[in-house]
Amino acid sequence: MKKTILVVDDSVHIRMLLEAMLQHKYKVYTAEDGLSALMWLAAGNTPDIIITDIQMPRLDGWELISNLNSNLLFNDIPVMVLTGISLHDVNFVHPNVVHVINKPFDPRDLIEKIGFQLNRELPMAANG
């Protein structure tokens, strides 16, 4: 079964690019801002990972992450921040932020980080 990724970005070009890059291996859903993402989650959807921008209208990435952190249903979903602004030590403030990637980004690096994050939760095979 394919893992699910929620991409949250106000740029239609970024959403389309990430969907095209990832749809062969993952189920990809998109939202144009944090509010749309929260509505998608409230409808009973739970992604395996969220990739979000920070600067967005209506509800920005920080507000989205804060909402995720305060909700027991969503506070264990790993979040990757994909942003055009410079950020440092974000994971110390937001424990579910697993990576901060600056735009422009290397698609291979992003795919590798997503794969690592999604596969690290799988149980290790027993030897012997």
GROMACS .gro file of N, CA, C and O in nm:
model
  512
    1MET      N    1   0.084  -0.118   0.000
    1MET     CA    2   0.000   0.000   0.000
    1MET      C    3   0.089   0.126   0.000
    1MET      O    4   0.185   0.133   0.075
    2LYS      N    5   0.055   0.219  -0.085
    2LYS     CA    6   0.133   0.342  -0.095
    2LYS      C    7   0.115   0.429   0.028
    2LYS      O    8   0.004   0.441   0.081
    3LYS      N    9   0.224   0.490   0.072
    3LYS     CA   10   0.218   0.587   0.182
    3LYS      C   11   0.158   0.716   0.127
    3LYS      O   12   0.161   0.743   0.007
    4THR      N   13   0.104   0.797   0.219
    4THR     CA   14   0.034   0.919   0.181
    4THR      C   15   0.113   1.042   0.222
    4THR      O   16   0.161   1.050   0.336
    5ILE      N   17   0.125   1.136   0.131
    5ILE     CA   18   0.194   1.263   0.156
    5ILE      C   19   0.094   1.376   0.134
    5ILE      O   20   0.022   1.378   0.034
    6LEU      N   21   0.092   1.471   0.227
    6LEU     CA   22   0.015   1.594   0.211
    6LEU      C   23   0.113   1.707   0.184
    6LEU      O   24   0.202   1.733   0.266
    7VAL      N   25   0.099   1.771   0.070
    7VAL     CA   26   0.182   1.885   0.031
    7VAL      C   27   0.101   2.012   0.053
    7VAL      O   28  -0.009   2.025  -0.002
    8VAL      N   29   0.156   2.105   0.133
    8VAL     CA   30   0.086   2.229   0.164
    8VAL      C   31   0.173   2.345   0.117
    8VAL      O   32   0.281   2.370   0.173
    9ASP      N   33   0.128   2.415   0.014
    9ASP     CA   34   0.205   2.526  -0.040
    9ASP      C   35   0.110   2.616  -0.119
    9ASP      O   36   0.024   2.565  -0.192
   10ASP      N   37   0.125   2.746  -0.106
   10ASP     CA   38   0.037   2.838  -0.179
   10ASP      C   39   0.075   2.851  -0.325
   10ASP      O   40  -0.003   2.901  -0.405
   11SER      N   41   0.191   2.801  -0.363
   11SER     CA   42   0.233   2.806  -0.503
   11SER      C   43   0.179   2.684  -0.577
   11SER      O   44   0.216   2.570  -0.547
   12VAL      N   45   0.094   2.708  -0.675
   12VAL     CA   46   0.039   2.599  -0.755
   12VAL      C   47   0.151   2.526  -0.828
   12VAL      O   48   0.146   2.404  -0.846
   13HIS      N   49   0.256   2.598  -0.866
   13HIS     CA   50   0.368   2.537  -0.937
   13HIS      C   51   0.443   2.438  -0.848
   13HIS      O   52   0.478   2.329  -0.892
   14ILE      N   53   0.465   2.474  -0.722
   14ILE     CA   54   0.533   2.383  -0.629
   14ILE      C   55   0.445   2.261  -0.603
   14ILE      O   56   0.493   2.147  -0.602
   15ARG      N   57   0.315   2.283  -0.581
   15ARG     CA   58   0.225   2.169  -0.558
   15ARG      C   59   0.226   2.074  -0.677
   15ARG      O   60   0.235   1.952  -0.660
   16MET      N   61   0.219   2.129  -0.798
   16MET     CA   62   0.218   2.045  -0.918
   16MET      C   63   0.352   1.973  -0.935
   16MET      O   64   0.356   1.854  -0.972
   17LEU      N   65   0.462   2.042  -0.909
   17LEU     CA   66   0.594   1.981  -0.921
   17LEU      C   67   0.610   1.865  -0.824
   17LEU      O   68   0.652   1.755  -0.862
   18LEU      N   69   0.575   1.888  -0.696
   18LEU     CA   70   0.589   1.782  -0.596
   18LEU      C   71   0.497   1.665  -0.626
   18LEU      O   72   0.535   1.549  -0.611
   19GLU      N   73   0.376   1.695  -0.671
   19GLU     CA   74   0.283   1.587  -0.705
   19GLU      C   75   0.339   1.504  -0.821
   19GLU      O   76   0.338   1.380  -0.816
   20ALA      N   77   0.392   1.570  -0.922
   20ALA     CA   78   0.449   1.498  -1.036
   20ALA      C   79   0.570   1.415  -0.995
   20ALA      O   80   0.588   1.302  -1.041
   21MET      N   81   0.653   1.470  -0.906
   21MET     CA   82   0.773   1.400  -0.860
   21MET      C   83   0.740   1.277  -0.776
   21MET      O   84   0.812   1.178  -0.780
   22LEU      N   85   0.635   1.285  -0.697
   22LEU     CA   86   0.610   1.186  -0.593
   22LEU      C   87   0.498   1.087  -0.624
   22LEU      O   88   0.490   0.982  -0.560
   23GLN      N   89   0.410   1.118  -0.718
   23GLN     CA   90   0.290   1.038  -0.738
   23GLN      C   91   0.317   0.896  -0.786
   23GLN      O   92   0.231   0.808  -0.773
   24HIS      N   93   0.434   0.870  -0.839
   24HIS     CA   94   0.464   0.734  -0.886
   24HIS      C   95   0.486   0.637  -0.770
   24HIS      O   96   0.459   0.518  -0.783
   25LYS      N   97   0.531   0.691  -0.658
   25LYS     CA   98   0.563   0.606  -0.543
   25LYS      C   99   0.467   0.626  -0.425
   25LYS      O  100   0.452   0.537  -0.341
   26TYR      N  101   0.403   0.743  -0.417
   26TYR     CA  102   0.319   0.777  -0.302
   26TYR      C  103   0.183   0.829  -0.347
   26TYR      O  104   0.168   0.876  -0.459
   27LYS      N  105   0.085   0.822  -0.256
   27LYS     CA  106  -0.041   0.893  -0.278
   27LYS      C  107  -0.015   1.036  -0.233
   27LYS      O  108   0.028   1.059  -0.120
   28VAL      N  109  -0.039   1.132  -0.320
   28VAL     CA  110  -0.008   1.272  -0.291
   28VAL      C  111  -0.137   1.354  -0.294
   28VAL      O  112  -0.213   1.349  -0.391
   29TYR      N  113  -0.158   1.426  -0.185
   29TYR     CA  114  -0.270   1.519  -0.175
   29TYR      C  115  -0.210   1.658  -0.155
   29TYR      O  116  -0.101   1.671  -0.098
   30THR      N  117  -0.279   1.760  -0.203
   30THR     CA  118  -0.227   1.895  -0.192
   30THR      C  119  -0.328   1.987  -0.127
   30THR      O  120  -0.449   1.964  -0.135
   31ALA      N  121  -0.276   2.091  -0.063
   31ALA     CA  122  -0.358   2.196  -0.003
   31ALA      C  123  -0.287   2.328  -0.029
   31ALA      O  124  -0.164   2.336  -0.026
   32GLU      N  125  -0.365   2.433  -0.049
   32GLU     CA  126  -0.307   2.563  -0.087
   32GLU      C  127  -0.261   2.645   0.032
   32GLU      O  128  -0.193   2.746   0.014
   33ASP      N  129  -0.299   2.605   0.153
   33ASP     CA  130  -0.255   2.676   0.273
   33ASP      C  131  -0.285   2.590   0.396
   33ASP      O  132  -0.345   2.482   0.384
   34GLY      N  133  -0.244   2.638   0.512
   34GLY     CA  134  -0.264   2.562   0.635
   34GLY      C  135  -0.409   2.536   0.669
   34GLY      O  136  -0.444   2.429   0.720
   35LEU      N  137  -0.496   2.631   0.639
   35LEU     CA  138  -0.638   2.613   0.668
   35LEU      C  139  -0.697   2.501   0.583
   35LEU      O  140  -0.770   2.414   0.634
   36SER      N  141  -0.664   2.498   0.456
   36SER     CA  142  -0.711   2.389   0.368
   36SER      C  143  -0.656   2.255   0.416
   36SER      O  144  -0.726   2.154   0.411
   37ALA      N  145  -0.532   2.254   0.462
   37ALA     CA  146  -0.472   2.130   0.514
   37ALA      C  147  -0.547   2.082   0.638
   37ALA      O  148  -0.577   1.963   0.650
   38LEU      N  149  -0.578   2.173   0.729
   38LEU     CA  150  -0.651   2.135   0.850
   38LEU      C  151  -0.791   2.084   0.817
   38LEU      O  152  -0.840   1.990   0.880
   39MET      N  153  -0.856   2.143   0.718
   39MET     CA  154  -0.988   2.095   0.677
   39MET      C  155  -0.978   1.954   0.619
   39MET      O  156  -1.063   1.869   0.645
   40TRP      N  157  -0.872   1.928   0.541
   40TRP     CA  158  -0.850   1.795   0.485
   40TRP      C  159  -0.828   1.693   0.597
   40TRP      O  160  -0.884   1.583   0.595
   41LEU      N  161  -0.749   1.731   0.697
   41LEU     CA  162  -0.724   1.644   0.812
   41LEU      C  163  -0.852   1.622   0.892
   41LEU      O  164  -0.881   1.510   0.935
   42ALA      N  165  -0.931   1.728   0.912
   42ALA     CA  166  -1.056   1.718   0.989
   42ALA      C  167  -1.158   1.628   0.921
   42ALA      O  168  -1.247   1.574   0.987
   43ALA      N  169  -1.144   1.607   0.791
   43ALA     CA  170  -1.235   1.519   0.717
   43ALA      C  171  -1.201   1.372   0.737
   43ALA      O  172  -1.263   1.285   0.677
   44GLY      N  173  -1.103   1.344   0.823
   44GLY     CA  174  -1.068   1.206   0.855
   44GLY      C  175  -0.947   1.152   0.782
   44GLY      O  176  -0.918   1.032   0.789
   45ASN      N  177  -0.875   1.238   0.714
   45ASN     CA  178  -0.756   1.196   0.641
   45ASN      C  179  -0.634   1.206   0.732
   45ASN      O  180  -0.623   1.301   0.809
   46THR      N  181  -0.543   1.110   0.719
   46THR     CA  182  -0.419   1.113   0.797
   46THR      C  183  -0.303   1.076   0.705
   46THR      O  184  -0.291   0.959   0.666
   47PRO      N  185  -0.217   1.172   0.673
   47PRO     CA  186  -0.103   1.140   0.588
   47PRO      C  187   0.010   1.076   0.670
   47PRO      O  188   0.012   1.086   0.793
   48ASP      N  189   0.102   1.015   0.601
   48ASP     CA  190   0.220   0.959   0.667
   48ASP      C  191   0.326   1.066   0.689
   48ASP      O  192   0.411   1.051   0.778
   49ILE      N  193   0.321   1.172   0.610
   49ILE     CA  194   0.413   1.284   0.624
   49ILE      C  195   0.347   1.407   0.562
   49ILE      O  196   0.266   1.395   0.470
   50ILE      N  197   0.383   1.524   0.614
   50ILE     CA  198   0.335   1.651   0.560
   50ILE      C  199   0.456   1.733   0.516
   50ILE      O  200   0.553   1.743   0.590
   51ILE      N  201   0.447   1.787   0.395
   51ILE     CA  202   0.549   1.879   0.345
   51ILE      C  203   0.481   2.014   0.336
   51ILE      O  204   0.382   2.029   0.265
   52THR      N  205   0.532   2.113   0.410
   52THR     CA  206   0.465   2.243   0.413
   52THR      C  207   0.561   2.359   0.391
   52THR      O  208   0.676   2.356   0.434
   53ASP      N  209   0.509   2.460   0.326
   53ASP     CA  210   0.575   2.589   0.315
   53ASP      C  211   0.548   2.664   0.446
   53ASP      O  212   0.464   2.622   0.526
   54ILE      N  213   0.617   2.773   0.469
   54ILE     CA  214   0.594   2.854   0.588
   54ILE      C  215   0.508   2.975   0.555
   54ILE      O  216   0.407   3.000   0.619
   55GLN      N  217   0.546   3.050   0.454
   55GLN     CA  218   0.475   3.173   0.420
   55GLN      C  219   0.358   3.143   0.327
   55GLN      O  220   0.376   3.118   0.208
   56MET      N  221   0.236   3.144   0.386
   56MET     CA  222   0.113   3.117   0.310
   56MET      C  223   0.002   3.206   0.364
   56MET      O  224   0.006   3.245   0.481
   57PRO      N  225  -0.099   3.235   0.281
   57PRO     CA  226  -0.212   3.314   0.328
   57PRO      C  227  -0.303   3.232   0.421
   57PRO      O  228  -0.288   3.111   0.431
   58ARG      N  229  -0.395   3.299   0.484
   58ARG     CA  230  -0.497   3.245   0.574
   58ARG      C  231  -0.439   3.176   0.697
   58ARG      O  232  -0.463   3.219   0.808
   59LEU      N  233  -0.362   3.070   0.682
   59LEU     CA  234  -0.300   3.000   0.794
   59LEU      C  235  -0.162   2.958   0.747
   59LEU      O  236  -0.150   2.874   0.657
   60ASP      N  237  -0.056   3.015   0.807
   60ASP     CA  238   0.079   2.987   0.758
   60ASP      C  239   0.131   2.854   0.813
   60ASP      O  240   0.064   2.785   0.890
   61GLY      N  241   0.251   2.818   0.771
   61GLY     CA  242   0.310   2.691   0.810
   61GLY      C  243   0.332   2.677   0.960
   61GLY      O  244   0.313   2.570   1.016
   62TRP      N  245   0.373   2.786   1.026
   62TRP     CA  246   0.393   2.780   1.172
   62TRP      C  247   0.261   2.751   1.243
   62TRP      O  248   0.256   2.671   1.337
   63GLU      N  249   0.155   2.816   1.198
   63GLU     CA  250   0.023   2.793   1.260
   63GLU      C  251  -0.025   2.650   1.233
   63GLU      O  252  -0.082   2.586   1.321
   64LEU      N  253   0.000   2.600   1.114
   64LEU     CA  254  -0.034   2.462   1.081
   64LEU      C  255   0.041   2.366   1.174
   64LEU      O  256  -0.019   2.277   1.235
   65ILE      N  257   0.171   2.386   1.186
   65ILE     CA  258   0.253   2.298   1.271
   65ILE      C  259   0.209   2.307   1.416
   65ILE      O  260   0.199   2.204   1.485
   66SER      N  261   0.177   2.426   1.464
   66SER     CA  262   0.128   2.442   1.602
   66SER      C  263  -0.003   2.368   1.623
   66SER      O  264  -0.024   2.303   1.726
   67ASN      N  265  -0.093   2.375   1.524
   67ASN     CA  266  -0.220   2.301   1.532
   67ASN      C  267  -0.196   2.151   1.534
   67ASN      O  268  -0.262   2.078   1.609
   68LEU      N  269  -0.102   2.104   1.454
   68LEU     CA  270  -0.069   1.961   1.453
   68LEU      C  271  -0.014   1.918   1.588
   68LEU      O  272  -0.052   1.814   1.642
   69ASN      N  273   0.077   2.000   1.644
   69ASN     CA  274   0.139   1.967   1.772
   69ASN      C  275   0.037   1.960   1.885
   69ASN      O  276   0.054   1.883   1.979
   70SER      N  277  -0.067   2.040   1.878
   70SER     CA  278  -0.164   2.046   1.988
   70SER      C  279  -0.278   1.946   1.972
   70SER      O  280  -0.366   1.939   2.058
   71ASN      N  281  -0.279   1.868   1.866
   71ASN     CA  282  -0.385   1.772   1.841
   71ASN      C  283  -0.330   1.631   1.853
   71ASN      O  284  -0.241   1.591   1.778
   72LEU      N  285  -0.383   1.553   1.946
   72LEU     CA  286  -0.333   1.417   1.969
   72LEU      C  287  -0.347   1.326   1.848
   72LEU      O  288  -0.273   1.229   1.834
   73LEU      N  289  -0.440   1.356   1.759
   73LEU     CA  290  -0.456   1.274   1.639
   73LEU      C  291  -0.345   1.298   1.537
   73LEU      O  292  -0.315   1.211   1.455
   74PHE      N  293  -0.284   1.417   1.541
   74PHE     CA  294  -0.190   1.456   1.437
   74PHE      C  295  -0.050   1.491   1.487
   74PHE      O  296   0.038   1.518   1.406
   75ASN      N  297  -0.027   1.490   1.618
   75ASN     CA  298   0.100   1.540   1.668
   75ASN      C  299   0.218   1.446   1.643
   75ASN      O  300   0.332   1.484   1.666
   76ASP      N  301   0.192   1.325   1.594
   76ASP     CA  302   0.304   1.235   1.564
   76ASP      C  303   0.333   1.226   1.413
   76ASP      O  304   0.418   1.149   1.370
   77ILE      N  305   0.264   1.307   1.333
   77ILE     CA  306   0.290   1.308   1.188
   77ILE      C  307   0.417   1.389   1.164
   77ILE      O  308   0.427   1.505   1.203
   78PRO      N  309   0.517   1.328   1.099
   78PRO     CA  310   0.638   1.404   1.069
   78PRO      C  311   0.610   1.514   0.967
   78PRO      O  312   0.528   1.497   0.877
   79VAL      N  313   0.678   1.626   0.986
   79VAL     CA  314   0.659   1.743   0.900
   79VAL      C  315   0.794   1.782   0.840
   79VAL      O  316   0.893   1.794   0.912
   80MET      N  317   0.794   1.802   0.710
   80MET     CA  318   0.911   1.857   0.642
   80MET      C  319   0.874   1.999   0.600
   80MET      O  320   0.769   2.020   0.538
   81VAL      N  321   0.958   2.094   0.634
   81VAL     CA  322   0.937   2.233   0.596
   81VAL      C  323   1.016   2.259   0.469
   81VAL      O  324   1.136   2.235   0.463
   82LEU      N  325   0.947   2.307   0.366
   82LEU     CA  326   1.007   2.341   0.239
   82LEU      C  327   0.981   2.490   0.219
   82LEU      O  328   0.867   2.530   0.195
   83THR      N  329   1.086   2.571   0.234
   83THR     CA  330   1.063   2.716   0.240
   83THR      C  331   1.170   2.797   0.169
   83THR      O  332   1.283   2.750   0.153
   84GLY      N  333   1.132   2.915   0.133
   84GLY     CA  334   1.225   3.009   0.071
   84GLY      C  335   1.292   3.101   0.171
   84GLY      O  336   1.378   3.180   0.134
   85ILE      N  337   1.253   3.091   0.300
   85ILE     CA  338   1.316   3.175   0.402
   85ILE      C  339   1.419   3.093   0.479
   85ILE      O  340   1.409   2.971   0.489
   86SER      N  341   1.520   3.160   0.533
   86SER     CA  342   1.626   3.091   0.606
   86SER      C  343   1.580   3.059   0.748
   86SER      O  344   1.535   3.147   0.821
   87LEU      N  345   1.590   2.933   0.784
   87LEU     CA  346   1.548   2.889   0.917
   87LEU      C  347   1.659   2.807   0.981
   87LEU      O  348   1.727   2.731   0.914
   88HIS      N  349   1.673   2.821   1.113
   88HIS     CA  350   1.773   2.744   1.187
   88HIS      C  351   1.710   2.687   1.312
   88HIS      O  352   1.630   2.752   1.378
   89ASP      N  353   1.747   2.565   1.348
   89ASP     CA  354   1.705   2.500   1.473
   89ASP      C  355   1.554   2.494   1.490
   89ASP      O  356   1.503   2.504   1.601
   90VAL      N  357   1.479   2.475   1.382
   90VAL     CA  358   1.334   2.469   1.389
   90VAL      C  359   1.288   2.347   1.467
   90VAL      O  360   1.192   2.353   1.541
   91ASN      N  361   1.359   2.235   1.452
   91ASN     CA  362   1.314   2.113   1.518
   91ASN      C  363   1.321   2.123   1.670
   91ASN      O  364   1.257   2.046   1.740
   92PHE      N  365   1.396   2.217   1.724
   92PHE     CA  366   1.398   2.235   1.868
   92PHE      C  367   1.270   2.303   1.917
   92PHE      O  368   1.228   2.283   2.029
   93VAL      N  369   1.210   2.383   1.833
   93VAL     CA  370   1.086   2.451   1.868
   93VAL      C  371   0.965   2.364   1.835
   93VAL      O  372   0.868   2.361   1.909
   94HIS      N  373   0.973   2.291   1.726
   94HIS     CA  374   0.863   2.207   1.680
   94HIS      C  375   0.914   2.064   1.665
   94HIS      O  376   0.977   2.030   1.565
   95PRO      N  377   0.887   1.980   1.763
   95PRO     CA  378   0.947   1.846   1.764
   95PRO      C  379   0.909   1.757   1.647
   95PRO      O  380   0.983   1.666   1.613
   96ASN      N  381   0.796   1.780   1.582
   96ASN     CA  382   0.761   1.693   1.469
   96ASN      C  383   0.820   1.740   1.336
   96ASN      O  384   0.801   1.675   1.235
   97VAL      N  385   0.894   1.852   1.336
   97VAL     CA  386   0.964   1.896   1.214
   97VAL      C  387   1.091   1.812   1.201
   97VAL      O  388   1.181   1.822   1.283
   98VAL      N  389   1.095   1.729   1.097
   98VAL     CA  390   1.206   1.637   1.080
   98VAL      C  391   1.313   1.691   0.985
   98VAL      O  392   1.428   1.648   0.992
   99HIS      N  393   1.276   1.781   0.895
   99HIS     CA  394   1.372   1.841   0.802
   99HIS      C  395   1.325   1.980   0.765
   99HIS      O  396   1.205   2.005   0.754
  100VAL      N  397   1.421   2.068   0.744
  100VAL     CA  398   1.395   2.199   0.686
  100VAL      C  399   1.477   2.204   0.557
  100VAL      O  400   1.599   2.187   0.559
  101ILE      N  401   1.408   2.225   0.446
  101ILE     CA  402   1.472   2.227   0.315
  101ILE      C  403   1.443   2.362   0.251
  101ILE      O  404   1.328   2.404   0.244
  102ASN      N  405   1.549   2.427   0.207
  102ASN     CA  406   1.532   2.559   0.146
  102ASN      C  407   1.502   2.547  -0.003
  102ASN      O  408   1.554   2.460  -0.071
  103LYS      N  409   1.416   2.638  -0.050
  103LYS     CA  410   1.390   2.652  -0.194
  103LYS      C  411   1.495   2.746  -0.249
  103LYS      O  412   1.529   2.843  -0.182
  104PRO      N  413   1.545   2.725  -0.368
  104PRO     CA  414   1.519   2.609  -0.453
  104PRO      C  415   1.583   2.483  -0.393
  104PRO      O  416   1.683   2.491  -0.321
  105PHE      N  417   1.525   2.368  -0.423
  105PHE     CA  418   1.571   2.244  -0.362
  105PHE      C  419   1.614   2.145  -0.469
  105PHE      O  420   1.576   2.155  -0.586
  106ASP      N  421   1.694   2.048  -0.428
  106ASP     CA  422   1.737   1.940  -0.514
  106ASP      C  423   1.632   1.829  -0.505
  106ASP      O  424   1.611   1.772  -0.398
  107PRO      N  425   1.561   1.800  -0.614
  107PRO     CA  426   1.455   1.700  -0.609
  107PRO      C  427   1.502   1.563  -0.559
  107PRO      O  428   1.432   1.497  -0.483
  108ARG      N  429   1.622   1.521  -0.597
  108ARG     CA  430   1.673   1.392  -0.551
  108ARG      C  431   1.694   1.391  -0.401
  108ARG      O  432   1.664   1.292  -0.333
  109ASP      N  433   1.744   1.502  -0.346
  109ASP     CA  434   1.765   1.513  -0.202
  109ASP      C  435   1.631   1.507  -0.128
  109ASP      O  436   1.618   1.438  -0.027
  110LEU      N  437   1.532   1.577  -0.181
  110LEU     CA  438   1.400   1.576  -0.119
  110LEU      C  439   1.340   1.436  -0.120
  110LEU      O  440   1.290   1.387  -0.018
  111ILE      N  441   1.346   1.368  -0.233
  111ILE     CA  442   1.292   1.232  -0.245
  111ILE      C  443   1.364   1.138  -0.149
  111ILE      O  444   1.301   1.054  -0.083
  112GLU      N  445   1.494   1.153  -0.138
  112GLU     CA  446   1.573   1.069  -0.045
  112GLU      C  447   1.530   1.093   0.100
  112GLU      O  448   1.512   0.998   0.176
  113LYS      N  449   1.513   1.218   0.137
  113LYS     CA  450   1.473   1.250   0.275
  113LYS      C  451   1.331   1.200   0.305
  113LYS      O  452   1.304   1.152   0.415
  114ILE      N  453   1.242   1.212   0.209
  114ILE     CA  454   1.106   1.160   0.228
  114ILE      C  455   1.111   1.008   0.246
  114ILE      O  456   1.051   0.953   0.338
  115GLY      N  457   1.184   0.940   0.159
  115GLY     CA  458   1.195   0.795   0.167
  115GLY      C  459   1.254   0.750   0.300
  115GLY      O  460   1.203   0.657   0.363
  116PHE      N  461   1.358   0.818   0.343
  116PHE     CA  462   1.420   0.783   0.472
  116PHE      C  463   1.319   0.800   0.585
  116PHE      O  464   1.304   0.713   0.670
  117GLN      N  465   1.249   0.911   0.586
  117GLN     CA  466   1.154   0.939   0.694
  117GLN      C  467   1.040   0.839   0.695
  117GLN      O  468   1.000   0.790   0.800
  118LEU      N  469   0.987   0.806   0.581
  118LEU     CA  470   0.875   0.713   0.574
  118LEU      C  471   0.916   0.569   0.604
  118LEU      O  472   0.839   0.493   0.660
  119ASN      N  473   1.037   0.533   0.569
  119ASN     CA  474   1.082   0.396   0.591
  119ASN      C  475   1.141   0.373   0.729
  119ASN      O  476   1.152   0.260   0.773
  120ARG      N  477   1.178   0.477   0.800
  120ARG     CA  478   1.241   0.459   0.931
  120ARG      C  479   1.142   0.410   1.035
  120ARG      O  480   1.180   0.359   1.137
  121GLU      N  481   1.013   0.423   1.006
  121GLU     CA  482   0.911   0.379   1.101
  121GLU      C  483   0.879   0.231   1.086
  121GLU      O  484   0.808   0.174   1.167
  122LEU      N  485   0.932   0.168   0.980
  122LEU     CA  486   0.904   0.027   0.961
  122LEU      C  487   0.984  -0.056   1.060
  122LEU      O  488   1.099  -0.027   1.088
  123PRO      N  489   0.927  -0.165   1.112
  123PRO     CA  490   1.002  -0.250   1.205
  123PRO      C  491   1.117  -0.318   1.134
  123PRO      O  492   1.108  -0.353   1.016
  124MET      N  493   1.226  -0.335   1.206
  124MET     CA  494   1.344  -0.402   1.150
  124MET      C  495   1.315  -0.550   1.137
  124MET      O  496   1.251  -0.610   1.223
  125ALA      N  497   1.361  -0.612   1.031
  125ALA     CA  498   1.343  -0.756   1.011
  125ALA      C  499   1.432  -0.830   1.110
  125ALA      O  500   1.547  -0.792   1.134
  126ALA      N  501   1.379  -0.935   1.167
  126ALA     CA  502   1.455  -1.014   1.264
  126ALA      C  503   1.560  -1.097   1.190
  126ALA      O  504   1.531  -1.156   1.087
  127ASN      N  505   1.678  -1.101   1.244
  127ASN     CA  506   1.785  -1.183   1.188
  127ASN      C  507   1.784  -1.319   1.255
  127ASN      O  508   1.769  -1.328   1.374
  128GLY      N  509   1.806  -1.420   1.177
  128GLY     CA  510   1.828  -1.543   1.243
  128GLY      C  511   1.753  -1.655   1.198
  128GLY      O  512   1.736  -1.755   1.242
   0.00000   0.00000   0.00000
